[in-house]
Short mmCIF file of C-alpha atoms in Angstrom, two decimals:
data_model
loop_
_atom_site.label_atom_id
_atom_site.label_comp_id
_atom_site.label_asym_id
_atom_site.label_seq_id
_atom_site.Cartn_x
_atom_site.Cartn_y
_atom_site.Cartn_z
CA MET A 275 46.02 -145.56 -7.22
CA ARG A 276 45.69 -146.26 -10.93
CA ILE A 277 48.75 -147.80 -12.57
CA PHE A 278 49.11 -147.98 -16.32
CA GLN A 279 51.91 -149.95 -17.95
CA PHE A 280 53.36 -149.64 -21.42
CA TRP A 281 56.43 -150.83 -23.30
CA LYS A 282 59.01 -148.14 -23.54
CA LYS A 283 60.35 -147.77 -27.06
CA ASN A 284 63.68 -149.41 -27.78
CA LYS A 285 63.79 -151.11 -24.39
CA LYS A 286 62.51 -154.48 -23.28
CA THR A 287 61.21 -153.10 -20.01
CA VAL A 288 57.76 -152.19 -18.75
CA VAL A 289 57.30 -148.65 -17.44
CA ALA A 290 54.53 -148.04 -14.92
CA ILE A 291 52.66 -144.75 -14.79
CA ASN A 292 50.63 -143.62 -11.84
CA LEU A 293 47.69 -141.94 -13.58
CA ASP A 294 46.65 -140.19 -10.37
CA THR A 295 49.79 -138.07 -10.65
CA ALA A 296 50.48 -138.27 -14.39
CA ILE A 297 47.12 -136.86 -15.50
CA PRO A 298 47.23 -133.66 -13.41
CA ALA A 299 50.89 -133.18 -14.32
CA ALA A 300 50.00 -133.44 -18.01
CA ILE A 301 47.12 -130.98 -17.65
CA ILE A 302 49.36 -128.43 -15.96
CA LYS A 303 52.10 -128.88 -18.55
CA VAL A 304 49.72 -128.49 -21.50
CA GLY A 305 47.86 -125.61 -19.86
CA GLY A 306 51.12 -123.79 -19.26
CA LEU A 307 51.59 -123.61 -23.04
CA VAL A 308 48.27 -121.90 -23.73
CA ASP A 309 50.02 -118.82 -25.12
CA GLN A 310 52.04 -120.96 -27.53
CA PRO A 311 49.44 -122.64 -29.76
CA GLU A 312 51.79 -124.96 -31.66
CA GLN A 313 53.46 -126.20 -28.50
CA PHE A 314 50.08 -126.47 -26.75
CA THR A 315 48.79 -128.73 -29.52
CA ALA A 316 51.95 -130.82 -29.73
CA GLU A 317 52.19 -131.36 -25.97
CA ALA A 318 48.52 -132.39 -25.78
CA LYS A 319 49.18 -135.00 -28.46
CA ASN A 320 52.24 -136.26 -26.59
CA SER A 321 50.27 -136.41 -23.35
CA ALA A 322 47.50 -138.50 -24.88
CA ALA A 323 50.06 -140.97 -26.22
CA MET A 324 51.86 -141.13 -22.90
CA LEU A 325 48.76 -141.51 -20.72
CA GLY A 326 47.01 -144.05 -22.92
CA GLU A 327 43.35 -144.89 -23.29
CA GLU A 328 43.02 -145.88 -19.64
CA ALA A 329 43.12 -142.17 -18.80
CA LEU A 330 40.01 -141.26 -20.82
CA PRO A 331 37.35 -142.02 -18.19
CA LEU A 332 39.43 -140.25 -15.54
CA PHE A 333 39.61 -136.81 -17.15
CA PRO A 334 36.20 -135.54 -15.94
CA ARG A 335 37.35 -135.65 -12.33
CA TYR A 336 39.76 -132.81 -13.20
CA PHE A 337 37.27 -130.53 -14.99
CA PHE A 338 36.90 -128.46 -11.84
CA GLY A 339 40.18 -129.39 -10.23
CA THR A 340 40.96 -126.44 -8.01
CA GLU A 341 43.94 -128.36 -6.65
CA LEU A 342 45.81 -127.96 -9.93
CA GLN A 343 48.23 -125.09 -9.48
CA LYS A 344 48.91 -122.62 -12.28
CA PRO A 345 52.48 -123.13 -13.55
CA GLU A 346 55.22 -120.55 -13.25
CA SER A 347 55.13 -120.00 -17.01
CA LEU A 348 51.80 -118.21 -16.53
CA ALA A 349 52.78 -116.20 -13.46
CA GLY A 350 51.12 -112.79 -13.51
CA LYS A 351 48.71 -113.85 -16.26
CA TYR A 352 45.15 -115.11 -16.21
CA GLU A 353 44.46 -113.75 -12.75
CA GLY A 354 40.71 -113.26 -13.25
CA LEU A 355 38.08 -115.41 -11.60
CA GLY A 356 37.94 -118.75 -13.39
CA ASP A 357 40.70 -117.91 -15.89
CA TRP A 358 43.04 -120.73 -14.90
CA LEU A 359 40.14 -123.15 -14.54
CA HIS A 360 39.09 -122.49 -18.13
CA ILE A 361 42.66 -123.06 -19.29
CA GLN A 362 42.77 -126.35 -17.40
CA GLN A 363 39.58 -127.44 -19.13
CA ASP A 364 40.87 -126.40 -22.53
CA ALA A 365 44.05 -128.39 -21.89
CA ILE A 366 42.03 -131.45 -20.88
CA PHE A 367 39.84 -131.31 -23.96
CA GLU A 368 42.84 -130.78 -26.23
CA ILE A 369 44.34 -133.96 -24.80
CA ILE A 370 41.02 -135.78 -25.19
CA TYR A 371 40.80 -134.67 -28.83
CA ASN A 372 43.89 -136.75 -29.59
CA TYR A 373 42.11 -139.97 -28.68
CA ARG A 374 40.01 -139.33 -31.78
CA GLU A 375 37.01 -141.68 -32.25
CA LYS A 376 37.80 -143.48 -29.00
CA ALA A 377 36.95 -140.24 -27.16
CA ILE A 378 33.52 -139.81 -28.73
CA PRO A 379 31.53 -141.85 -26.15
CA MET A 380 32.89 -139.86 -23.20
CA LEU A 381 32.48 -136.60 -25.11
CA TYR A 382 28.82 -137.51 -25.62
CA GLU A 383 28.41 -138.00 -21.88
CA VAL A 384 29.70 -134.49 -21.24
CA ALA A 385 28.04 -132.77 -24.19
CA PHE A 386 24.60 -134.26 -23.66
CA GLY A 387 24.67 -134.63 -19.89
CA VAL A 388 23.81 -132.22 -17.11
CA TYR A 389 24.80 -128.65 -17.95
CA ASP A 390 28.03 -127.26 -16.64
CA TRP A 391 30.83 -125.09 -18.07
CA THR A 392 32.30 -128.03 -19.97
CA GLN A 393 29.28 -128.91 -22.11
CA TYR A 394 30.07 -126.56 -24.98
CA LYS A 395 33.74 -127.50 -24.82
CA ALA A 396 32.86 -131.13 -25.43
CA VAL A 397 30.69 -130.00 -28.36
CA ARG A 398 33.65 -128.04 -29.72
CA ILE A 399 35.76 -131.20 -29.85
CA LEU A 400 32.92 -133.25 -31.34
CA THR A 401 32.40 -130.75 -34.16
CA ARG A 402 36.15 -130.59 -34.70
CA LEU A 403 36.23 -134.36 -35.16
CA ALA A 404 33.17 -134.17 -37.41
CA ARG A 405 34.87 -131.57 -39.62
CA GLU A 406 37.73 -134.03 -40.02
CA GLY A 407 35.38 -136.76 -41.23
CA LEU A 408 35.02 -138.83 -38.06
CA GLN A 409 31.39 -139.97 -37.72
CA THR A 410 30.30 -136.67 -39.23
CA ASP A 411 26.68 -137.51 -39.97
CA GLN A 412 26.11 -139.19 -36.62
CA ILE A 413 27.70 -136.40 -34.60
CA VAL A 414 25.75 -133.72 -36.47
CA ASP A 415 22.48 -135.60 -36.07
CA ASP A 416 23.05 -136.14 -32.36
CA ILE A 417 24.00 -132.53 -31.65
CA ILE A 418 20.97 -131.28 -33.59
CA SER A 419 18.70 -133.64 -31.65
CA HIS A 420 19.95 -132.22 -28.33
CA VAL A 421 20.75 -128.56 -28.97
CA ASP A 422 17.20 -127.28 -28.55
CA ASP A 423 17.37 -128.45 -24.93
CA PHE A 424 20.71 -126.79 -24.21
CA ARG A 425 20.90 -123.79 -21.94
CA TYR A 426 21.59 -120.50 -23.67
CA GLU A 427 25.20 -120.47 -22.41
CA ALA A 428 25.88 -123.74 -24.24
CA GLN A 429 23.51 -123.27 -27.16
CA MET A 430 25.03 -120.12 -28.64
CA PRO A 431 28.62 -121.49 -28.72
CA THR A 432 27.25 -124.72 -30.19
CA PHE A 433 25.77 -122.78 -33.12
CA TYR A 434 29.20 -121.27 -33.73
CA PHE A 435 31.01 -124.62 -33.60
CA LEU A 436 28.45 -126.24 -35.91
CA SER A 437 28.86 -123.42 -38.41
CA GLY A 438 32.37 -124.66 -39.11
CA LEU A 439 30.79 -127.59 -40.94
CA THR A 440 30.55 -125.45 -44.03
CA GLY A 441 27.99 -126.50 -46.60
CA ASN A 442 26.25 -128.97 -44.27
CA LYS A 443 22.56 -128.69 -45.15
CA LYS A 444 21.33 -130.04 -41.81
CA VAL A 445 23.38 -127.48 -39.91
CA ALA A 446 22.23 -124.68 -42.22
CA ALA A 447 18.60 -125.66 -41.67
CA LEU A 448 19.08 -125.66 -37.90
CA LEU A 449 20.77 -122.26 -37.90
CA GLN A 450 18.17 -120.76 -40.19
CA ARG A 451 15.37 -122.00 -37.92
CA HIS A 452 16.96 -120.50 -34.82
CA PHE A 453 17.72 -117.28 -36.64
CA LEU A 454 14.06 -116.89 -37.58
CA GLU A 455 12.87 -117.81 -34.09
CA ASN A 456 15.20 -115.27 -32.48
CA LEU A 457 13.99 -112.51 -34.78
CA GLU A 458 10.83 -112.40 -32.72
CA TYR A 459 12.40 -111.58 -29.36
CA ASP A 460 16.11 -110.75 -29.64
CA PRO A 461 17.46 -109.29 -32.88
CA ILE A 462 21.04 -109.32 -31.60
CA ASP A 463 20.99 -113.04 -30.86
CA ALA A 464 19.47 -113.39 -34.33
CA PHE A 465 22.38 -111.34 -35.69
CA ASP A 466 24.92 -113.62 -34.02
CA ILE A 467 23.19 -116.68 -35.44
CA PHE A 468 23.03 -115.02 -38.86
CA GLU A 469 26.82 -114.66 -38.80
CA ASN A 470 27.08 -118.39 -38.08
CA LEU A 471 24.59 -119.18 -40.83
CA HIS A 472 26.59 -117.12 -43.30
CA ARG A 473 29.76 -118.95 -42.29
CA CYS A 474 28.07 -122.32 -42.84
CA SER A 475 25.95 -121.52 -45.90
CA PRO A 476 26.30 -118.08 -47.50
CA ASP A 477 23.57 -118.83 -50.04
CA VAL A 478 21.00 -119.58 -47.35
CA ALA A 479 22.05 -116.57 -45.28
CA MET A 480 21.75 -114.20 -48.23
CA ARG A 481 18.02 -114.88 -48.36
CA HIS A 482 17.82 -112.88 -45.13
CA ALA A 483 20.50 -110.25 -45.80
CA ASP A 484 18.04 -107.35 -45.61
CA PHE A 485 17.81 -108.12 -41.90
CA LEU A 486 21.29 -106.59 -41.58
CA LYS A 487 20.08 -103.32 -43.07
CA ALA A 488 17.22 -103.20 -40.56
CA ILE A 489 19.72 -103.59 -37.70
CA ALA A 490 21.97 -100.97 -39.29
CA ARG A 491 19.02 -98.57 -39.19
CA GLY A 492 18.52 -99.41 -35.51
CA GLU A 493 15.22 -101.21 -35.95
CA GLY A 494 14.36 -103.37 -32.96
CA LEU A 495 17.11 -101.82 -30.84
CA GLU A 496 15.10 -98.98 -29.36
CA GLY A 497 15.80 -98.68 -25.64
CA ARG A 498 18.13 -101.68 -25.60
CA SER A 499 20.61 -101.48 -22.73
CA PRO A 500 24.25 -102.20 -23.59
CA LEU A 501 24.33 -104.26 -20.38
CA LEU A 502 22.30 -106.93 -22.20
CA ASP A 503 25.22 -107.48 -24.53
CA GLY A 504 28.02 -107.61 -22.00
CA ALA A 505 28.99 -103.95 -21.74
CA ILE A 506 30.31 -102.66 -18.43
CA GLY A 507 28.45 -99.77 -16.85
CA THR A 508 30.16 -97.03 -14.87
CA THR A 509 29.09 -93.65 -13.48
CA ASP A 510 31.15 -90.54 -14.14
CA GLU A 511 31.77 -87.74 -11.64
CA ASN A 512 28.57 -85.99 -12.72
CA GLY A 513 26.46 -89.07 -12.15
CA LYS A 514 26.08 -89.87 -15.84
CA GLN A 515 25.91 -93.56 -16.77
CA GLU A 516 28.60 -94.64 -19.22
CA TYR A 517 29.27 -97.96 -20.90
CA HIS A 518 32.26 -99.66 -22.43
CA TRP A 519 33.12 -103.10 -23.71
CA PRO A 520 35.86 -105.17 -22.06
CA ASP A 521 37.84 -105.03 -25.33
CA ASP A 522 37.21 -101.28 -25.75
CA GLU A 523 35.09 -101.60 -28.89
CA PRO A 524 32.74 -98.63 -29.40
CA VAL A 525 29.44 -98.83 -27.53
CA GLU A 526 27.48 -96.10 -29.23
CA GLU A 527 25.58 -97.56 -32.20
CA HIS A 528 27.67 -100.70 -31.80
CA HIS A 529 25.22 -103.14 -33.36
CA GLN A 530 24.25 -100.77 -36.15
CA LEU A 531 27.92 -100.45 -37.06
CA ARG A 532 28.44 -104.21 -36.97
CA ALA A 533 25.45 -104.82 -39.21
CA ALA A 534 26.32 -102.08 -41.70
CA ILE A 535 29.92 -103.29 -41.97
CA PHE A 536 28.82 -106.89 -42.39
CA TYR A 537 26.42 -105.90 -45.15
CA TYR A 538 29.10 -103.75 -46.76
CA GLN A 539 31.23 -106.90 -46.95
CA LEU A 540 28.42 -108.59 -48.86
CA ASN A 541 27.59 -105.66 -51.13
CA SER A 542 29.90 -102.67 -51.04
CA GLN A 543 27.77 -100.84 -53.62
CA ASP A 544 24.56 -100.69 -51.58
CA GLU A 545 23.42 -97.06 -51.44
CA GLU A 546 21.66 -97.18 -48.08
CA VAL A 547 24.56 -98.83 -46.26
CA ASN A 548 27.02 -96.40 -47.83
CA ARG A 549 24.90 -93.45 -46.68
CA LEU A 550 25.03 -94.78 -43.12
CA LEU A 551 28.78 -95.30 -43.33
CA ASP A 552 29.18 -91.79 -44.78
CA GLN A 553 27.36 -90.38 -41.77
CA TRP A 554 29.39 -92.34 -39.21
CA GLU A 555 32.69 -91.62 -40.94
CA VAL A 556 32.03 -87.91 -40.52
CA SER A 557 30.10 -87.60 -37.28
CA HIS A 558 30.54 -90.66 -35.04
CA PRO A 559 31.75 -89.42 -31.61
CA GLU A 560 34.59 -91.95 -31.43
CA GLU A 561 37.60 -91.16 -33.56
CA ASN A 562 38.65 -94.80 -33.89
CA VAL A 563 35.30 -95.58 -35.52
CA ARG A 564 35.64 -92.74 -38.00
CA SER A 565 39.17 -93.83 -38.83
CA TYR A 566 38.19 -97.46 -39.13
CA ILE A 567 35.40 -96.77 -41.62
CA GLY A 568 37.73 -94.65 -43.71
CA LYS A 569 40.32 -97.44 -43.85
CA LEU A 570 37.68 -100.07 -44.53
CA ARG A 571 36.32 -98.27 -47.56
CA GLY A 572 39.68 -97.04 -48.77
CA GLU A 573 41.68 -100.24 -48.43
CA GLY A 574 39.10 -102.99 -48.89
CA GLN A 575 37.52 -105.43 -46.52
CA GLY A 576 40.08 -108.11 -45.53
CA GLU A 577 41.66 -108.04 -42.11
CA ILE A 578 40.26 -104.61 -41.25
CA LEU A 579 36.73 -105.93 -41.43
CA HIS A 580 37.56 -109.10 -39.56
CA SER A 581 39.22 -107.19 -36.74
CA PHE A 582 36.11 -105.10 -36.12
CA LEU A 583 33.55 -107.90 -36.23
#
């Protein structure tokens, strides 16, 4: 049993906390607020203050804590395999974030240790702290020195988190290198990295913008199965294979549409991209795509574009 004592405000008494019960209770309470972002953030901050620094080395034991029961506030929600576990982990890392620089050593142990589901979540907190000016150069250097050895499942989210360090030349160089390397064997991974590169350093990304037009034309996508990109395959009553995305985005010419729309955001006057959009606006088999393109070009780029990408 781990007992932590602190002085309760406005009282000359010592209050003892049993961390073995207080930590899981805090995780469940914070996790139960996942659908209320402001309350989620505030409760995580309160929990860190209440638990104290002595709790920091104890959090990893709860990363895969199947004994933590989902609270009633989430009844009927997040019923999929691993859903509640991911929420638990997000709650833990949100609490850890509030220890600020004191959390960095333990975050390093998770981020740069043996791969598991939590590796990229530790990186997310590290880059968040770096964006706020805490040991920015050191954190960036250390992530860059390790990321090439990450598994794919941790590497791709890490590129996204790093891209939030807008204007960072070291991050831009890393993303550009991986973009170019991925061009050789997976243009869609290259596309995803390009989006991150553009977020971090638009000027560097624009050197490679013609890549988007190649994807929009379908180059390099010949014979690519939608299953590679997370689509769900089903068979209709006639035995025909059909695909759909979990969020119901269009499957047919999905990547070409993404690339053309992204390029349109960069240069809405490009003749080739506009010809492609003209064609899809008239003849794409899915009505929501035709409608979307019409709204995009009629009303501007803003939220419409963001919602599709």
